[in-house]
Tab-separated table of C-alpha atoms and ligand atoms in Angstrom:
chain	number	residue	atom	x	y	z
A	446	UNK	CA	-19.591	22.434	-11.890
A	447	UNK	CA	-15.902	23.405	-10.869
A	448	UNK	CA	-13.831	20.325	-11.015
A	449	UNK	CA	-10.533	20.294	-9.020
A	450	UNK	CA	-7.790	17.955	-9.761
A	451	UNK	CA	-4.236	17.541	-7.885
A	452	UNK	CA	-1.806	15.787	-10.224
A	453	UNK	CA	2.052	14.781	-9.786
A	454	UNK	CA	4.345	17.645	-11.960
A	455	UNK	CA	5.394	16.537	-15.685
A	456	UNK	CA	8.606	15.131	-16.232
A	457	UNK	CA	11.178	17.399	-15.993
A	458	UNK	CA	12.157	17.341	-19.858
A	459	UNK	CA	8.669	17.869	-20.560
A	460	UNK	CA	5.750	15.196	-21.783
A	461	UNK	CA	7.037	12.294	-23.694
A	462	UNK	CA	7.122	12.194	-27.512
A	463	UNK	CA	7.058	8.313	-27.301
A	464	UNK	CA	6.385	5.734	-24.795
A	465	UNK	CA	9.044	2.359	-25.021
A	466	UNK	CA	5.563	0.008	-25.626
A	467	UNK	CA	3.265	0.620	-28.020
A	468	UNK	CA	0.238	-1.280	-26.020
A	469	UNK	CA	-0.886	-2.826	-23.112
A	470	UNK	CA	-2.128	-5.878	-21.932
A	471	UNK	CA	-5.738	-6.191	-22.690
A	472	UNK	CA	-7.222	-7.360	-18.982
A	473	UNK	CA	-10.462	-9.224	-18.765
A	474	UNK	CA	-11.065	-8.164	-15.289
A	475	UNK	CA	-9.591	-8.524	-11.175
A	476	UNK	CA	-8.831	-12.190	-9.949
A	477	UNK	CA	-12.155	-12.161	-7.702
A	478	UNK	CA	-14.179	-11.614	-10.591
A	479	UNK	CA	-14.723	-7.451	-10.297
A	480	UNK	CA	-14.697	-5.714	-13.561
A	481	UNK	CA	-12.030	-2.948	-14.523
A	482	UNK	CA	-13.442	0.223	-14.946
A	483	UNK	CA	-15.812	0.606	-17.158
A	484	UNK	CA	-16.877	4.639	-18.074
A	485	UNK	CA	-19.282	4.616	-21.391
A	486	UNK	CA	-15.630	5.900	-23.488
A	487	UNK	CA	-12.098	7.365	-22.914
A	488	UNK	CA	-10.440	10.298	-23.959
A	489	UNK	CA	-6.928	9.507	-23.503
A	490	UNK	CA	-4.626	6.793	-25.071
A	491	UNK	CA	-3.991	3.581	-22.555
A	492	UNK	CA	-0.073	3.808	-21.749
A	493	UNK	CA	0.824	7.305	-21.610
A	494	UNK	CA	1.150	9.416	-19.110
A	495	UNK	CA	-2.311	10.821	-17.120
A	496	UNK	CA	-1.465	11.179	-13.889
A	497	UNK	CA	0.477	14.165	-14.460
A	498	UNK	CA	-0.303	17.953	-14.758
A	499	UNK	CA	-0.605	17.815	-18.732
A	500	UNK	CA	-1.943	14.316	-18.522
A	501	UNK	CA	-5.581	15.714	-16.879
A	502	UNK	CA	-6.247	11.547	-16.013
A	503	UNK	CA	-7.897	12.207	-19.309
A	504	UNK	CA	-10.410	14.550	-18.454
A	505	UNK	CA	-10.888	17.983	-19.918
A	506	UNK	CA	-12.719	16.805	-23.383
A	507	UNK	CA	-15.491	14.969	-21.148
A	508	UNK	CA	-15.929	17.566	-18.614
A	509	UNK	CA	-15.485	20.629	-21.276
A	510	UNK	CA	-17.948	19.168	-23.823
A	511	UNK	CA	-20.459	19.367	-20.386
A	512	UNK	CA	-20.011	22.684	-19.499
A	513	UNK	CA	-17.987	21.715	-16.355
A	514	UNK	CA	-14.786	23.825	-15.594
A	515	UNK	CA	-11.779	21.530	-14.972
A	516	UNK	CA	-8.781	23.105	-13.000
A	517	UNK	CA	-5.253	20.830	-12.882
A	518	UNK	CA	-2.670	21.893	-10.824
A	519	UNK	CA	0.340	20.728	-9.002
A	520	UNK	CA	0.753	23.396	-6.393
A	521	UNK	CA	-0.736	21.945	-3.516
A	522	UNK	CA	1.010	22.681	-0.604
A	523	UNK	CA	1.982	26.044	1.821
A	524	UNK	CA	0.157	28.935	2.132
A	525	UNK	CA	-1.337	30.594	-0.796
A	526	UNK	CA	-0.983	27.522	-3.239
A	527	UNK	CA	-3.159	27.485	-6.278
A	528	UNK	CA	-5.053	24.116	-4.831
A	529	UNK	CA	-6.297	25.958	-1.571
A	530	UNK	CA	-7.229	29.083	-3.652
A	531	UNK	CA	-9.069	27.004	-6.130
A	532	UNK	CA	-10.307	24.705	-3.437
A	533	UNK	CA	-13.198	27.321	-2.038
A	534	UNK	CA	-15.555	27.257	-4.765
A	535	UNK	CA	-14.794	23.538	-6.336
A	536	UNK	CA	-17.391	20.770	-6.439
A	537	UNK	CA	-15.254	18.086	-6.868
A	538	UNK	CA	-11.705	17.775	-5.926
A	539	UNK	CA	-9.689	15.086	-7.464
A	540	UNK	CA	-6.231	14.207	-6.000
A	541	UNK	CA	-3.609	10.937	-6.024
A	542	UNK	CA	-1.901	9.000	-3.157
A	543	UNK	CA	1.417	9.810	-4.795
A	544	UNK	CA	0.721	13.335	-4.765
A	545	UNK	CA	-1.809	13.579	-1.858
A	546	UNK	CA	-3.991	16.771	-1.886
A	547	UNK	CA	-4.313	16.983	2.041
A	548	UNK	CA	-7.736	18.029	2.810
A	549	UNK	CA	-7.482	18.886	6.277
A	550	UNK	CA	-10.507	20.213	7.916
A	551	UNK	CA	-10.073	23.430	7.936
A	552	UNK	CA	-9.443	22.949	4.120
A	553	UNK	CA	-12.728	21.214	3.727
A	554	UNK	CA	-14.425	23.339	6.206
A	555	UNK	CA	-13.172	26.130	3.121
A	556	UNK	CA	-15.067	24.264	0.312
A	557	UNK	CA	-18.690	25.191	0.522
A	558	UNK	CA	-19.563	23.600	-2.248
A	559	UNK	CA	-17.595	20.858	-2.096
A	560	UNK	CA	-19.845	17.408	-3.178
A	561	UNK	CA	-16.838	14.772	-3.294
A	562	UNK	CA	-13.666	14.150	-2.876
A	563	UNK	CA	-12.276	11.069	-5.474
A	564	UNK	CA	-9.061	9.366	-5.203
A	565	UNK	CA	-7.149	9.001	-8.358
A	566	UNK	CA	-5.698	5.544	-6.871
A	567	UNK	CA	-6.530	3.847	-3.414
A	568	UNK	CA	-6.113	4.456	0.066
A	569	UNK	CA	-8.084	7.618	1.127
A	570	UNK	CA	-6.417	8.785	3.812
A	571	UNK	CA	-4.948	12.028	2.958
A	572	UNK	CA	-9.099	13.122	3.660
A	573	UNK	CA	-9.711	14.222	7.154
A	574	UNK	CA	-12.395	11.414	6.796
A	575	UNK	CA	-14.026	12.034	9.843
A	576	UNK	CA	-14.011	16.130	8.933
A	577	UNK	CA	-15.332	14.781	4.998
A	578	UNK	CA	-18.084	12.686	7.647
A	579	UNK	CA	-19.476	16.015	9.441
A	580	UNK	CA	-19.198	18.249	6.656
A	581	UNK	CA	-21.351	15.359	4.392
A	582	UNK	CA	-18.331	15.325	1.903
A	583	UNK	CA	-18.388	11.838	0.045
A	584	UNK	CA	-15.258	10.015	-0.495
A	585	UNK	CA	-14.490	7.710	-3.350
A	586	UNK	CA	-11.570	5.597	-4.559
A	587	UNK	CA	-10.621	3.461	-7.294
A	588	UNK	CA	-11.044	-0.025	-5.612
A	589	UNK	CA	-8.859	-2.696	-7.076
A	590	UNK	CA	-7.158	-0.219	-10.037
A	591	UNK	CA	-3.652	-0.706	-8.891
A	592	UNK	CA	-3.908	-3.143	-6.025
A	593	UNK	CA	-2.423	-5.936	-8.174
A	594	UNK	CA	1.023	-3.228	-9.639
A	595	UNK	CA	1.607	-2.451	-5.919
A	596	UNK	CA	1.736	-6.427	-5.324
A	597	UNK	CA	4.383	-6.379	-7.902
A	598	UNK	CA	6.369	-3.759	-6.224
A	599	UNK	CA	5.981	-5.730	-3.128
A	600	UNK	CA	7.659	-9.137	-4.994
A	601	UNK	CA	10.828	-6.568	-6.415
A	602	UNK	CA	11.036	-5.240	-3.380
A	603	UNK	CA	11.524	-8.088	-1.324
A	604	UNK	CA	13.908	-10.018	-3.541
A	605	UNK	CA	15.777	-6.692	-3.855
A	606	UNK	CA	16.528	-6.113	-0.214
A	607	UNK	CA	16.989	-9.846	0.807
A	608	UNK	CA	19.351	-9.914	-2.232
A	609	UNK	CA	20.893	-6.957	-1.257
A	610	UNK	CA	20.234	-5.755	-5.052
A	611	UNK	CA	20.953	-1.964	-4.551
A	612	UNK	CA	23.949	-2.341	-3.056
A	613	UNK	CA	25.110	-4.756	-6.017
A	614	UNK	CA	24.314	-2.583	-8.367
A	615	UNK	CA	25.658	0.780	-7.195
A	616	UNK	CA	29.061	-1.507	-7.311
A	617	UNK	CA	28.579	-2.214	-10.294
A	618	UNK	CA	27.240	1.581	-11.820
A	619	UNK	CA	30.757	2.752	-9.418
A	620	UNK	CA	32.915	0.337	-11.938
A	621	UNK	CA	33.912	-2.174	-9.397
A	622	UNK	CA	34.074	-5.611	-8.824
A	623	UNK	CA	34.315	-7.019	-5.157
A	624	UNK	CA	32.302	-10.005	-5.150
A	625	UNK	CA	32.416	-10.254	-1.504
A	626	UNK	CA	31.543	-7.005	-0.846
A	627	UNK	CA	28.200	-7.372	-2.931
A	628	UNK	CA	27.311	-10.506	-0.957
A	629	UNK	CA	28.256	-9.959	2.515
A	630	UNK	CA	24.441	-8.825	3.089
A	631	UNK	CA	22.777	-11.219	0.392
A	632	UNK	CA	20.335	-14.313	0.970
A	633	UNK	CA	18.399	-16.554	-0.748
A	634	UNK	CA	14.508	-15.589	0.330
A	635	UNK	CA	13.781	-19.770	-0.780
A	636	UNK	CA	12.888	-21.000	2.984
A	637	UNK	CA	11.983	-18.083	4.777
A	638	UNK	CA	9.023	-16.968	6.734
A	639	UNK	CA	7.069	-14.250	4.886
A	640	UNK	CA	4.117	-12.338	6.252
A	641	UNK	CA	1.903	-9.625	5.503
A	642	UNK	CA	-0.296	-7.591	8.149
A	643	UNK	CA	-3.385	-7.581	6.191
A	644	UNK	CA	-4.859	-9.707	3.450
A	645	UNK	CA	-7.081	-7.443	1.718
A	646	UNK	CA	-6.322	-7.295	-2.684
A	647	UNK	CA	-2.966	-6.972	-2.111
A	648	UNK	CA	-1.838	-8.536	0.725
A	649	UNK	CA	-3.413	-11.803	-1.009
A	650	UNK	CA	-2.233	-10.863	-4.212
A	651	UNK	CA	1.485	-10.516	-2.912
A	652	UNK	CA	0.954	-13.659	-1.171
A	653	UNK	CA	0.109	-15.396	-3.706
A	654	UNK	CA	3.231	-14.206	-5.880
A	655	UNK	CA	5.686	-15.524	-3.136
A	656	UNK	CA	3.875	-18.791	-3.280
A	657	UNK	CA	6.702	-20.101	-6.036
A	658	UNK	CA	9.475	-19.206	-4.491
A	659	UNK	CA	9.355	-21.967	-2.005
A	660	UNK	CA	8.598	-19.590	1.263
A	661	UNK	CA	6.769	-20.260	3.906
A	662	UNK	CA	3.372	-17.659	4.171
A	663	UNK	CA	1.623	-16.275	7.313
A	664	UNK	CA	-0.826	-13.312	7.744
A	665	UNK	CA	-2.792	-11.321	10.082
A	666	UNK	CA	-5.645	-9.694	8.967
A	667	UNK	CA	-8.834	-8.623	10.572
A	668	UNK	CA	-11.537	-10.758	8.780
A	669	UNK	CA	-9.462	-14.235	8.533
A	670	UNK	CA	-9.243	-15.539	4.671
A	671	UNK	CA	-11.719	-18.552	3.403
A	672	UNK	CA	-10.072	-21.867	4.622
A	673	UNK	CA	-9.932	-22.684	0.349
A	674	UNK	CA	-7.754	-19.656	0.272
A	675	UNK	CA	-5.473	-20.847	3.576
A	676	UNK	CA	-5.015	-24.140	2.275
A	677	UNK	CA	-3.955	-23.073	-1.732
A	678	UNK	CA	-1.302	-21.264	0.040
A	679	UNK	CA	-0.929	-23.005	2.955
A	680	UNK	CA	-1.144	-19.938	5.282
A	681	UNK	CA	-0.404	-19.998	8.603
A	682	UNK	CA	-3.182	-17.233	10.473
A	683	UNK	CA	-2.200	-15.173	13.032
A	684	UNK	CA	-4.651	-13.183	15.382
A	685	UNK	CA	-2.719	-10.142	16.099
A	686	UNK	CA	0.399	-8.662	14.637
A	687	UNK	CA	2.838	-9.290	17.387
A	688	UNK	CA	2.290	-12.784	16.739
A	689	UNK	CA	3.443	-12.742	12.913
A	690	UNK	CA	6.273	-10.618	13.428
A	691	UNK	CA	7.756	-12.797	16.231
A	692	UNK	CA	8.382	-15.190	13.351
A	693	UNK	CA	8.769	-13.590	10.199
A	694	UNK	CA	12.000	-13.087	8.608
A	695	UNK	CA	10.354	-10.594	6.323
A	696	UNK	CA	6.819	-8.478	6.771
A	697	UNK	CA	5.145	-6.788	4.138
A	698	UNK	CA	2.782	-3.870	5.513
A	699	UNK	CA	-0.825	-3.564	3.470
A	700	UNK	CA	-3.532	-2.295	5.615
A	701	UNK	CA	-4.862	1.114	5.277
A	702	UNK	CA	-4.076	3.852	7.275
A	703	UNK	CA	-6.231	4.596	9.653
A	704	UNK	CA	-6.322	5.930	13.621
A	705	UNK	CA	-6.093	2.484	14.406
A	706	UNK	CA	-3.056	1.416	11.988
A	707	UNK	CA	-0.975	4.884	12.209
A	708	UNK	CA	1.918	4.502	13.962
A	709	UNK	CA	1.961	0.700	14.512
A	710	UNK	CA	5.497	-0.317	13.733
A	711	UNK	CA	6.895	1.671	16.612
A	712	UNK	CA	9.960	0.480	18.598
A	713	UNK	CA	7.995	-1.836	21.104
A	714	UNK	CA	6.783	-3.747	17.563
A	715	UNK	CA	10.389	-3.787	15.786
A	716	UNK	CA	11.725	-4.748	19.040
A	717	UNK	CA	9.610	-7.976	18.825
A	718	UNK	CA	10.268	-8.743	14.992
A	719	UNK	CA	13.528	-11.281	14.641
A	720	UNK	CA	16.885	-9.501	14.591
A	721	UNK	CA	17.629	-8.739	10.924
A	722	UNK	CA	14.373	-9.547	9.692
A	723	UNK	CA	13.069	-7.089	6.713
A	724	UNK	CA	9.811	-4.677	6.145
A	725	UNK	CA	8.247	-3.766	2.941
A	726	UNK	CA	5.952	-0.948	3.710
A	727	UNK	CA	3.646	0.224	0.280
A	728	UNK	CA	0.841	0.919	2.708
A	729	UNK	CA	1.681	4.141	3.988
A	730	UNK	CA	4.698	5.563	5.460
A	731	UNK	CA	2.966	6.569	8.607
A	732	UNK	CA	2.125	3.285	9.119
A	733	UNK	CA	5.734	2.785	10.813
A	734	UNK	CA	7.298	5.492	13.286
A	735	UNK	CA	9.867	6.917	10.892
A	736	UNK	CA	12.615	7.497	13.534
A	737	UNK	CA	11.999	4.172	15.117
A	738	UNK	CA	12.524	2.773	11.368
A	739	UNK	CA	15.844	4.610	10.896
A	740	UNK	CA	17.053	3.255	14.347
A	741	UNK	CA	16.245	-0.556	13.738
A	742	UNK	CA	18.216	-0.425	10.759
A	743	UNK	CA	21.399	1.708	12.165
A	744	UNK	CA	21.393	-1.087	15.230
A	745	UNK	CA	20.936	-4.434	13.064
A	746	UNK	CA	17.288	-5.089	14.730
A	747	UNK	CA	15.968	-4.485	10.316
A	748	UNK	CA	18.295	-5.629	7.778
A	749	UNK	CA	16.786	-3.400	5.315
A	750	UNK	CA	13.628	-1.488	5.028
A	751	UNK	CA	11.457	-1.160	1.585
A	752	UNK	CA	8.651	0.630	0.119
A	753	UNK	CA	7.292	3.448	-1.674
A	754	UNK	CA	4.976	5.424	0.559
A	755	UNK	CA	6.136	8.477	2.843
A	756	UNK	CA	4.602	10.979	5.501
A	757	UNK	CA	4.269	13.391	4.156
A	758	UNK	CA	4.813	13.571	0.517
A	759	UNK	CA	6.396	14.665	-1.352
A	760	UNK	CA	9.107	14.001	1.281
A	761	UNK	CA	10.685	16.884	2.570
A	762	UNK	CA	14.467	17.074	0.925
A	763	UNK	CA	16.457	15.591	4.046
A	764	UNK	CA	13.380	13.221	5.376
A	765	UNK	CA	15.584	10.514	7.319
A	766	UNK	CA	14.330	7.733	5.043
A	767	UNK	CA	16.547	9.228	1.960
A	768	UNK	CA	19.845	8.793	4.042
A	769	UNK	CA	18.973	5.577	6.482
A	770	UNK	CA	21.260	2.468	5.788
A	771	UNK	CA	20.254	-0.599	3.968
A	772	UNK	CA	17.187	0.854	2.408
A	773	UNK	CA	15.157	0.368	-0.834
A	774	UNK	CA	13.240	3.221	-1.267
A	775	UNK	CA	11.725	4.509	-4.124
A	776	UNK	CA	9.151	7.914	-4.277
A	777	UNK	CA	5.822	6.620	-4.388
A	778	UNK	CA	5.063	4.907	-7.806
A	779	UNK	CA	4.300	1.452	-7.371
A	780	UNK	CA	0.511	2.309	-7.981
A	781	UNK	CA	1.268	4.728	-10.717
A	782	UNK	CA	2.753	2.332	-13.652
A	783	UNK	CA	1.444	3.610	-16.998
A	784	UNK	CA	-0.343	0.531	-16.538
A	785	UNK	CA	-1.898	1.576	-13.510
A	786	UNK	CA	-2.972	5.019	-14.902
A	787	UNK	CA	-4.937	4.047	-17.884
A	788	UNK	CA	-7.271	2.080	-15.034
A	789	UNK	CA	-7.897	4.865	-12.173
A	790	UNK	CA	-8.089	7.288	-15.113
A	791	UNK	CA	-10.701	5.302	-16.411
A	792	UNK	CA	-12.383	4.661	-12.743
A	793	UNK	CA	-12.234	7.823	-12.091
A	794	UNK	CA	-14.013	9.040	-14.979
A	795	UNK	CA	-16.723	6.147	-14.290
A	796	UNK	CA	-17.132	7.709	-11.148
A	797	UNK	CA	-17.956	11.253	-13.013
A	798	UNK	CA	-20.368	10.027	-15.386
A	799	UNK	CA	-22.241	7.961	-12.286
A	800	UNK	CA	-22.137	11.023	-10.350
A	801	UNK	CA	-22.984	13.851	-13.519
A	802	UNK	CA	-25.619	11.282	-13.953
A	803	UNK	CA	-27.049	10.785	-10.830
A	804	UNK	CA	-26.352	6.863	-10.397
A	805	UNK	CA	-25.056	5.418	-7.918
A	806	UNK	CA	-21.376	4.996	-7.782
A	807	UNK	CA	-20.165	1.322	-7.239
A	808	UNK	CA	-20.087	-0.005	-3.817
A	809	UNK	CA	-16.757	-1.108	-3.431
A	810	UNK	CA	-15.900	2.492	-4.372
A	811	UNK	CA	-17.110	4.017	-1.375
A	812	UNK	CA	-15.328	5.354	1.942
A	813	UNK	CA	-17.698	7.877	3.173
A	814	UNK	CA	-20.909	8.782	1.891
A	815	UNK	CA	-24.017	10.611	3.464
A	816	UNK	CA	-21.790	11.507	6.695
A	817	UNK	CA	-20.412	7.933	7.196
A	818	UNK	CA	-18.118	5.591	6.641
A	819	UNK	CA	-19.717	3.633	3.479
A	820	UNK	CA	-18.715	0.773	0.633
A	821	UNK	CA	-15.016	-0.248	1.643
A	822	UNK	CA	-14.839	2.492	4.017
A	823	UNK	CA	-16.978	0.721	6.312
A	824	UNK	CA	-15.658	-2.703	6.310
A	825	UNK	CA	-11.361	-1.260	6.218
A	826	UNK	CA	-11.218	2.056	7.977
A	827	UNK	CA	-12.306	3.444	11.171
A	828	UNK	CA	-13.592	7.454	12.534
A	829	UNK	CA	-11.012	9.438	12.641
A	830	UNK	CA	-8.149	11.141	11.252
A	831	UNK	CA	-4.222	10.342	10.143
A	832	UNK	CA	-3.904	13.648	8.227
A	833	UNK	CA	-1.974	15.592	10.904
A	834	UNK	CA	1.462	16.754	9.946
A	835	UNK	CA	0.554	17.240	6.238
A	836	UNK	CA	2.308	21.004	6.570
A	837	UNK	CA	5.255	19.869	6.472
A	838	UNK	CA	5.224	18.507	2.635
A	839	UNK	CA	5.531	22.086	1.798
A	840	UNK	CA	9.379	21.845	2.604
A	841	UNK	CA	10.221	20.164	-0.183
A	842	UNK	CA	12.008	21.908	-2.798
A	843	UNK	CA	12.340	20.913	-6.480
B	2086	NDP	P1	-8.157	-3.696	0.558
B	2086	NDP	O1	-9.259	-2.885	1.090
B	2086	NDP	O2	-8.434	-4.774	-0.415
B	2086	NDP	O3	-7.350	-4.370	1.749
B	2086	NDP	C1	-7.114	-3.739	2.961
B	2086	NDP	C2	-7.028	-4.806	4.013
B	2086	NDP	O4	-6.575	-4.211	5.230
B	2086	NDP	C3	-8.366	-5.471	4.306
B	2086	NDP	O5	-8.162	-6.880	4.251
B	2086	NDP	C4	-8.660	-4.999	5.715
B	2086	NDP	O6	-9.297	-5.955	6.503
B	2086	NDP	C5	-7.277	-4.825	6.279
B	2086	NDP	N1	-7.209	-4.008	7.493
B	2086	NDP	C6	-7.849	-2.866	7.803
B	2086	NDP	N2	-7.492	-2.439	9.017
B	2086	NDP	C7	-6.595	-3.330	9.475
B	2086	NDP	C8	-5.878	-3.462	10.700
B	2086	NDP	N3	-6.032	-2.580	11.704
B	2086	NDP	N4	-5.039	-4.499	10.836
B	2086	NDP	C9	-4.906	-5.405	9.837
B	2086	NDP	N5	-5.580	-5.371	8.682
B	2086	NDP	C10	-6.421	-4.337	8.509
B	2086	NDP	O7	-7.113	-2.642	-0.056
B	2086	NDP	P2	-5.835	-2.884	-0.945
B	2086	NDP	O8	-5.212	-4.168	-0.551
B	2086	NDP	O9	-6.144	-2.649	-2.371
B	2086	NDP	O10	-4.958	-1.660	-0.453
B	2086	NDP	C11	-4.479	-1.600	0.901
B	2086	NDP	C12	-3.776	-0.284	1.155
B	2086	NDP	O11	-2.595	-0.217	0.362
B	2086	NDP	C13	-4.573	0.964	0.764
B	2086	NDP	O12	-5.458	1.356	1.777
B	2086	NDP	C14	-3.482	1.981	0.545
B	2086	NDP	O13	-3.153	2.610	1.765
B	2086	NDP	C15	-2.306	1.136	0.077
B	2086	NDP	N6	-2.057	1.287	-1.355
B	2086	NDP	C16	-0.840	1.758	-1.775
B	2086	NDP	C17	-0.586	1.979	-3.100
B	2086	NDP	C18	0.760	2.438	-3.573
B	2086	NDP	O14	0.868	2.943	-4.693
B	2086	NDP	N7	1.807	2.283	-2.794
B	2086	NDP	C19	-1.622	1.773	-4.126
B	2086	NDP	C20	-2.819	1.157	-3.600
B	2086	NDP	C21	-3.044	0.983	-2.268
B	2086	NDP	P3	-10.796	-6.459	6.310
B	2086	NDP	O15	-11.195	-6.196	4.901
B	2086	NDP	O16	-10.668	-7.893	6.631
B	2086	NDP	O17	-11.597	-5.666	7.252
């Protein structure tokens, strides 16, 4: 079989000759009890780099020693690039969030013998799901693998913007020294009113890392939380979104994107947030309107916006999110620690060996399978497609 994988470019000085930690953590499994990946052995070294061109997520050993054919690339965008020409005759494409292969549907519609579609992360919306649906293209992710390193990001990013962090330290990196310049835009976050639209693995998980900082935690979701789980954190439940922005000073943003989700921080929902209030977005950037974004923050109505996600991406050079005020932006990474990479490499080599195999890949895995929504797919996404306006990643220039 012809194996396709879309991976982020090397570094620019070329792959590392040593990493600054030798190890990593050894993890005994997810906080609701679901075990890491677990493929029957790795060919790659936990803690360096994978998700890159030369890093293969681990892969050519397993899939050469088969007889498969494994193709890596990182042109993936435009007409021409090597993905679409490789795309036609692949099996299996692989591709990552931070470096989102766009299968549109006239790309899949290309692929005649394409079996599956895995994400190298989560969040599978750079698939035309609906076209993967009708064309009986299955779609897998790596559930859980980075949900808990994006809840991270979330904390950093939160503390960052209400401290006003960036702007401290670019005073500091430009050799200066006015105190009250750093903190005419810095608050304490202790007391405020923090909520996140959706309280799926991270949502909870980012909720749960607020907890200590003395804040007070709301969240809308669609499935509300166990009342054990509202009471640890005493969460206050909201039934729609308008609701939980009305009285949050700061909203964090984890749903997937979906028809339903794309598009919902617009300028009627900023307009109802409190003035000055803050949004960390690690979703997906077309989650928010970007110009209504850039807007609320050059009027007051945000005090800063955060995140790491983008439409599309890689962000064309002068995207209005590099240049908007009070921002924390950084390109998409927060799922892609080295930490990160050793577990959707291994997922996504699970999901091979179930697949070479002919087992059945792990529920919680699934998005669409047999022409339909499946696994996780069914219970967080709906028909339909967010992919539109992909084209435009191929303006970006190295
Ligand atoms: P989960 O599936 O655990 O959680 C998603 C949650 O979103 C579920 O609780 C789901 O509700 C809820 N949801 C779905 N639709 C809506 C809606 N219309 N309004 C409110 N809530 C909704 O996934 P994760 O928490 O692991 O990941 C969430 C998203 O974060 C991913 O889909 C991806 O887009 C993004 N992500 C970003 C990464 C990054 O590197 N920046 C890395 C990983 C993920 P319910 O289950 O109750 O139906």
């Amino acid at each position: 079989m012809k194996i396709l994988c879309v991976l982020y470019d090397d570094p620019t000085a070329g792959m590392p000759d040593s990493y600054p930690r030798d190890d990593l953590p050894i993890l005994s499994g997810y906080p609701d009890g679901m075990s890491l990946p677990s493929p029957s052995s790795i060919d790659f070294t936990p803690g360096e780099l994978l998700g890159c061109v030369s890093g293969e997520l681990g892969l050519r050993k397993f899939l050469e020693d088969q007889g498969h054919t494994l193709v890596v690339t990182a042109d993936k965008d435009g007409d021409g690039c090597i993905a679409d020409r490789e795309l036609v005759d692949a099996d299996v494409v692989i591709s990552q969030p931070f470096w989102p292969y766009y299968l549109t549907k006239e790309k899949i519609e290309s692929a005649q013998n394409l079996k599956m579609a895995i994400t190298a992360g989560i969040g599978s919306d750079h698939v035309d799901l609906q076209a993967a649906m009708d064309n009986k293209v299955d779609v897998v992710e790596v559930t859980y693998c980075n949900s808990r390193s994006v809840a991270e990001h979330i904390v950093m990013m939160i503390l960052s913007l209400v401290r006003d962090y960036h702007n401290q330290h670019q005073i500091v990196k430009d050799g200066g020294w006015n105190i009250a310049d750093a903190v005419q835009r810095s608050y304490d976050v202790e007391g405020m009113h923090v909520g996140t639209v959706a309280a799926g693995r991270i949502g909870l998980d980012a909720l749960r890392k607020m907890k200590p900082f003395d804040v007070h935690l709301h969240y809308f979701d669609i499935h509300k939380l166990p009342d054990a789980v509202e009471a640890e954190l005493n969460l206050t439940y909201h039934d729609s979104v308008e609701s939980l922005v009305s009285v949050c000073d700061v909203v964090t943003i984890n749903c997937p994107l979906h028809p339903k989700t794309e598009h919902l921080f617009d300028d009627e929902m900023i307009n109802k947030m409190k003035r000055g209030a803050y949004i960390v977005n690690t979703a997906r950037g077309k989650i928010c309107d970007k110009d209504a974004i850039a807007r609320a923050l050059e009027s007051g109505q945000l005090s800063g916006y955060a995140g790491d996600v983008w439409f599309p991406q890689p962000a064309p050079n002068d995207h209005l999110w590099r240049s908007m005020p009070n921002h924390g932006m950084t390109p998409h990474t927060s799922g892609t620690s080295l930490s990160a990479q050793a577990r959707y490499a291994a997922g996504v080599r699970e999901i091979l060996e179930c697949f070479f195999e002919g087992k059945p890949i792990r529920e919680p895995y699934l998005i669409v399978q047999n022409g339909d929504l499946a696994g996780m797919g069914a219970h967080s996404y709906t028909r339909g497609t967010a992919t539109d306006g992909s084209e435009e990643a191929a303006q970006y220039k190295k």
